[in-house]
PDB file of C-alpha atoms and ligand atoms in Angstrom:
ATOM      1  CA  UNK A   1     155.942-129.238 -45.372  1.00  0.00           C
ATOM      2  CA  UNK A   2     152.580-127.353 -45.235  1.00  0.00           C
ATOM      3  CA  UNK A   3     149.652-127.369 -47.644  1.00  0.00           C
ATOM      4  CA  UNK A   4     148.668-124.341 -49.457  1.00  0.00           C
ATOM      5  CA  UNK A   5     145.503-124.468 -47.517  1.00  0.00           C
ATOM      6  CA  UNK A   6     147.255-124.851 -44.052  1.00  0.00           C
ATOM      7  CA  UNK A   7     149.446-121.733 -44.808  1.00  0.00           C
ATOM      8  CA  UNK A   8     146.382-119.989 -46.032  1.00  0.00           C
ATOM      9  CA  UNK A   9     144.226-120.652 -42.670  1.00  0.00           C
ATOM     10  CA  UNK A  10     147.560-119.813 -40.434  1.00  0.00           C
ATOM     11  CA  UNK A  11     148.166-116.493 -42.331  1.00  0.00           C
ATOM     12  CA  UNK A  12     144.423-115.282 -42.817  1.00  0.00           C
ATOM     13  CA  UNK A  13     142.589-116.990 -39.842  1.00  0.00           C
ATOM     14  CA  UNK A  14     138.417-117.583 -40.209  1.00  0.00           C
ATOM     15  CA  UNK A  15     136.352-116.125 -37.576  1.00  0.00           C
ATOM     16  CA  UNK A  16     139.055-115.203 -35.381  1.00  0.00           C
ATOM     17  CA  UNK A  17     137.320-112.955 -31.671  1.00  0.00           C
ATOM     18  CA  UNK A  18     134.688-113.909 -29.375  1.00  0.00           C
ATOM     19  CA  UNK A  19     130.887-114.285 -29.061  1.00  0.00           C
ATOM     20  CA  UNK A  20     129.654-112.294 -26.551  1.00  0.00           C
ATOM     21  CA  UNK A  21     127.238-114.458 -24.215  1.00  0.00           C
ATOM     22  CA  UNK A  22     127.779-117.684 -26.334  1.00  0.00           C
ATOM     23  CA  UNK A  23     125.307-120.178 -26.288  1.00  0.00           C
ATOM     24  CA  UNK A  24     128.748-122.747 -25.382  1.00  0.00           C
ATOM     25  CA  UNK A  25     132.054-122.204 -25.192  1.00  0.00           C
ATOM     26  CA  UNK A  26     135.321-124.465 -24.496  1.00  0.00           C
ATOM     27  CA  UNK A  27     138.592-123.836 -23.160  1.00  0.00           C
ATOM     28  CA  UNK A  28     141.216-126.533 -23.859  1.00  0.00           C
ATOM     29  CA  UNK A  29     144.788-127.304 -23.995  1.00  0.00           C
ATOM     30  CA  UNK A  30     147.479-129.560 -24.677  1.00  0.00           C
ATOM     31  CA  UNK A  31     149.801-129.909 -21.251  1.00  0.00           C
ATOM     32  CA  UNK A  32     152.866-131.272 -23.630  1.00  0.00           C
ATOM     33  CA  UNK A  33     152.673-128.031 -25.835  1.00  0.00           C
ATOM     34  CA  UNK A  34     151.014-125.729 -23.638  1.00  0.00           C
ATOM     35  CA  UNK A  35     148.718-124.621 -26.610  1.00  0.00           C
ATOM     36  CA  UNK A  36     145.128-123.224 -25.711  1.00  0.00           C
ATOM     37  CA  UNK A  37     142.203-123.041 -27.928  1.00  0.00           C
ATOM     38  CA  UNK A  38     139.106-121.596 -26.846  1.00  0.00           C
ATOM     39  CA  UNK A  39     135.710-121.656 -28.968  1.00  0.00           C
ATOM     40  CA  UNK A  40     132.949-119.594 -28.867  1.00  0.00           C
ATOM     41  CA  UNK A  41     129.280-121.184 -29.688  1.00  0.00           C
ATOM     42  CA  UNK A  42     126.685-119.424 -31.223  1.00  0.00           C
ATOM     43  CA  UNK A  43     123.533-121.632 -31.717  1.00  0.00           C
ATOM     44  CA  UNK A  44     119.865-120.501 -32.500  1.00  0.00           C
ATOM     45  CA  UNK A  45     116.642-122.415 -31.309  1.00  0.00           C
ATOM     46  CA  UNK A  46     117.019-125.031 -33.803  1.00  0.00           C
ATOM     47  CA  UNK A  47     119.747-126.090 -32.601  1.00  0.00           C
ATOM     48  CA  UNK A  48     121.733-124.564 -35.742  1.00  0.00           C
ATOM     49  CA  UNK A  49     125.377-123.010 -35.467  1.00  0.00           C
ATOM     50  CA  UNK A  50     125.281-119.723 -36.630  1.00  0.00           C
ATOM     51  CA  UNK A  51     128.289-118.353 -35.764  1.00  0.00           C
ATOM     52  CA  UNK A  52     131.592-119.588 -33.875  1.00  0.00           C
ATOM     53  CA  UNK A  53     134.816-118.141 -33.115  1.00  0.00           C
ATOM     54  CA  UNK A  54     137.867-119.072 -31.947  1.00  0.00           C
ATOM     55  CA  UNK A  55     141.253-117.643 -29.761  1.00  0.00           C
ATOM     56  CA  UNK A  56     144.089-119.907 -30.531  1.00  0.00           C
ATOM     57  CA  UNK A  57     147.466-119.261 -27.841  1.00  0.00           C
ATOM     58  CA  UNK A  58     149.210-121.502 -29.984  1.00  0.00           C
ATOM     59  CA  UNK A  59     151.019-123.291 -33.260  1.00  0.00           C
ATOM     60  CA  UNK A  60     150.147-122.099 -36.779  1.00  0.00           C
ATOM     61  CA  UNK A  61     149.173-125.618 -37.320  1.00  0.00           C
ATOM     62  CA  UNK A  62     146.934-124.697 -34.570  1.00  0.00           C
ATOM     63  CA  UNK A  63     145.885-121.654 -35.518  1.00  0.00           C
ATOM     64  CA  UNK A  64     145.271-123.012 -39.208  1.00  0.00           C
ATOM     65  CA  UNK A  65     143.292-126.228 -37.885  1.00  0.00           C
ATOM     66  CA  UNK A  66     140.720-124.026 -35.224  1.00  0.00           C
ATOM     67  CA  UNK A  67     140.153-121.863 -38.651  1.00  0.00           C
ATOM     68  CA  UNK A  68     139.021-124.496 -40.837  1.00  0.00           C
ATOM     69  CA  UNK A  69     136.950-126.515 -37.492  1.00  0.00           C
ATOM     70  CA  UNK A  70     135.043-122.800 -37.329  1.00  0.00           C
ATOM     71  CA  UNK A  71     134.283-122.829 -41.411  1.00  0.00           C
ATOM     72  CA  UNK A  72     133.681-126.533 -40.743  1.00  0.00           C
ATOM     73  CA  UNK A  73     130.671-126.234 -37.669  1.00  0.00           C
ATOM     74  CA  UNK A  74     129.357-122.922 -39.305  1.00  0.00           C
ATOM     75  CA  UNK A  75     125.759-123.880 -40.134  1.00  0.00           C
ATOM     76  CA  UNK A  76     125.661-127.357 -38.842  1.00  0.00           C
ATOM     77  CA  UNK A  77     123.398-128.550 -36.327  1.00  0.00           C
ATOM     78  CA  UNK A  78     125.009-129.360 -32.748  1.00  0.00           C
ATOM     79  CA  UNK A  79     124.643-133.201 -33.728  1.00  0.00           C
ATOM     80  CA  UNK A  80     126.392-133.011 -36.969  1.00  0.00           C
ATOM     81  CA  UNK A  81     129.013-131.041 -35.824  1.00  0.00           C
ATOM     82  CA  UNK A  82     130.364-134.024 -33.954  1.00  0.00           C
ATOM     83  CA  UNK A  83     131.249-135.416 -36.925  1.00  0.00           C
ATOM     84  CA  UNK A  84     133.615-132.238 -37.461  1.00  0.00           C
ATOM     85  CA  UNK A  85     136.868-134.816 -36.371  1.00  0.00           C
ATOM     86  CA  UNK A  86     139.814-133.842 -36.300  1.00  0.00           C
ATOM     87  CA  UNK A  87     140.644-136.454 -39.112  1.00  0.00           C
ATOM     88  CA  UNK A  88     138.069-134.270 -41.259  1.00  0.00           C
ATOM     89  CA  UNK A  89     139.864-130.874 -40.506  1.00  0.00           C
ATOM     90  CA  UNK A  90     142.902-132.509 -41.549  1.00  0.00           C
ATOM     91  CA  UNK A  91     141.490-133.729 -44.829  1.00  0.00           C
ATOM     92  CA  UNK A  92     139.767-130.336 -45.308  1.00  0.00           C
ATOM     93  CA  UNK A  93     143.538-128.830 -44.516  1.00  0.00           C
ATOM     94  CA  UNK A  94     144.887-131.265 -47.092  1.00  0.00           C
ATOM     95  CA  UNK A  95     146.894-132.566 -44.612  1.00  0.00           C
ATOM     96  CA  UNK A  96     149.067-131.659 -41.830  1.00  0.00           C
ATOM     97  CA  UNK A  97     152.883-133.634 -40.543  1.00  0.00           C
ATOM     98  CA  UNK A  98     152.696-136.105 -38.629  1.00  0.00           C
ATOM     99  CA  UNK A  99     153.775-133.938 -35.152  1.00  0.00           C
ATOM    100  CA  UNK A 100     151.065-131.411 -35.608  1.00  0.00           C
ATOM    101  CA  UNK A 101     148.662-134.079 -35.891  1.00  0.00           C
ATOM    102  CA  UNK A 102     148.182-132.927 -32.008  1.00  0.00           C
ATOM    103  CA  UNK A 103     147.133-129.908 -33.300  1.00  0.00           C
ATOM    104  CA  UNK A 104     144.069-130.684 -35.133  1.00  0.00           C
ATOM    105  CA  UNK A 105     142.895-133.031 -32.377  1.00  0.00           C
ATOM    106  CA  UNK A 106     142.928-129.833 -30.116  1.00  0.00           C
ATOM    107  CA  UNK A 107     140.210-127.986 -32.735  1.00  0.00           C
ATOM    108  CA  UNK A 108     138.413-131.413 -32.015  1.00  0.00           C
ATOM    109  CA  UNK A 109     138.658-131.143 -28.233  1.00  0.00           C
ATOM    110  CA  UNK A 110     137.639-127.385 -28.455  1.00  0.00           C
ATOM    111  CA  UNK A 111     134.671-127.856 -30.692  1.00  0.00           C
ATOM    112  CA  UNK A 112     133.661-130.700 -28.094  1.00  0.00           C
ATOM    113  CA  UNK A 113     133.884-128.781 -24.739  1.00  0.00           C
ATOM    114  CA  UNK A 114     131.805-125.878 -26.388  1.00  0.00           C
ATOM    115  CA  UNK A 115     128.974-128.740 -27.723  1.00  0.00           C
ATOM    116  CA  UNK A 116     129.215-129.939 -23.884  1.00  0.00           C
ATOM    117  CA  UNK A 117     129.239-126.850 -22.205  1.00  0.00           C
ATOM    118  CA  UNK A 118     125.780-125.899 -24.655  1.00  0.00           C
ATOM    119  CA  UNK A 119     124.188-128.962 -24.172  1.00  0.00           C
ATOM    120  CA  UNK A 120     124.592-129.129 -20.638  1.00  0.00           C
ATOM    121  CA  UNK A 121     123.220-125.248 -20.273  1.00  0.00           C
ATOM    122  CA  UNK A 122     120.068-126.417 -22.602  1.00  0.00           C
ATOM    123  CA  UNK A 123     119.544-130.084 -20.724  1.00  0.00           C
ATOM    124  CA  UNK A 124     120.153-131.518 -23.972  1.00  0.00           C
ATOM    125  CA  UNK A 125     121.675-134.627 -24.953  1.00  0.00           C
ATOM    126  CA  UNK A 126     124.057-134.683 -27.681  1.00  0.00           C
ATOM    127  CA  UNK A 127     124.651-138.478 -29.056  1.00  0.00           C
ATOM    128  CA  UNK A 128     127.868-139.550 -28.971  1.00  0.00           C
ATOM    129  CA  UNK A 129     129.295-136.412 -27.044  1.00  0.00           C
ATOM    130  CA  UNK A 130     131.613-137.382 -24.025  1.00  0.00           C
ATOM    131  CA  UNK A 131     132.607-134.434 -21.245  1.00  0.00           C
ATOM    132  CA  UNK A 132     135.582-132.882 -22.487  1.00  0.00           C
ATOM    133  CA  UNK A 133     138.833-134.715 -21.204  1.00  0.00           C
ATOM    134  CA  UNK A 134     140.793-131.616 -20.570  1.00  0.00           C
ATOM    135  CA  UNK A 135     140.325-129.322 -17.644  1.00  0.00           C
ATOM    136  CA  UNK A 136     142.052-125.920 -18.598  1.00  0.00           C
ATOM    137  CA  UNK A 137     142.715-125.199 -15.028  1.00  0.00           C
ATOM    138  CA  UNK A 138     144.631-128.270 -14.225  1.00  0.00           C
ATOM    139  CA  UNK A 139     146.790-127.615 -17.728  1.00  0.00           C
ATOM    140  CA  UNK A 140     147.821-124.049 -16.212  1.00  0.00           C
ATOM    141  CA  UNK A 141     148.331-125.415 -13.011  1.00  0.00           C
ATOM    142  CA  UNK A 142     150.614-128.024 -14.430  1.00  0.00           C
ATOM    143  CA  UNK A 143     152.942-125.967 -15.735  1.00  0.00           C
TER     144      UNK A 143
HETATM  145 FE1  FES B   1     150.766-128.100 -29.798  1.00  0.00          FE
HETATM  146 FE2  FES B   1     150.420-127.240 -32.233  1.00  0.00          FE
HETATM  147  S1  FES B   1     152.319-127.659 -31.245  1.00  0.00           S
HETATM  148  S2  FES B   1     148.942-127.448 -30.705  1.00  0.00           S
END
């Protein structure tokens, strides 16, 4: 049911902790699930990732997709990393079922609010970047 590369992420998860004072971070969730991901930014003057973690209260399938998102933004500028999708952390996964495709659009949504909350610290525009559509609170509140 799982790729070799899904069971490797959910059993040996990539930069895994927090930043401390991270240049973004994002807080989402899925209200169905109640899975949170939160992701830590750390970006450098150029505007270059160079680090990220993650804290996954969730699914392996979460767990595994947050891991490869991190390896995936690592190194990227804030504007490329909007191409990190969550159709390209499933391809880098080599796939995932179709009921954890959820999942993977969580790492998307986490990767997002991070990019939002560091562009809107820094006044900068990020092209193509919408405010994140989940509000954590209103998730915990809902259940
Ligand atoms: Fe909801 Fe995986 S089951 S994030």
């Amino acid at each position: 049911m799982y790729s070799e590369k899904v069971m490797d992420h959910f059993s040996n998860p990539r930069n895994v902790g927090e930043i401390e004072n991270p240049s973004g971070v994002g807080t989402v969730g899925n209200a169905k699930c109640g899975d949170i991901m939160r992701m830590y930014l750390d970006v450098d003057d150029d505007q270059v990732i160079q680090d990220v973690k993650f804290k996954t209260f969730g699914c392996g399938a979460a767990i595994a997709t947050s891991s490869m998102a991190t390896e995936l933004v690592k190194g990227k500028t804030v504007q490329d990393a909007l191409q990190v999708t969550n159709k390209a952390v499933m391809e880098a996964l080599d796939g995932l079922p179709p009921v954890k495709v959820h999942c993977s659009l969580l790492a998307e949504q986490a990767i997002h609010a991070a990019l939002w909350d560091y562009a809107q610290k820094n006044s900068i525009e990020i092209k193509g970047l919408e405010a994140p559509v989940h509000d954590i609170e209103e998730i915990v509140e809902e259940e």
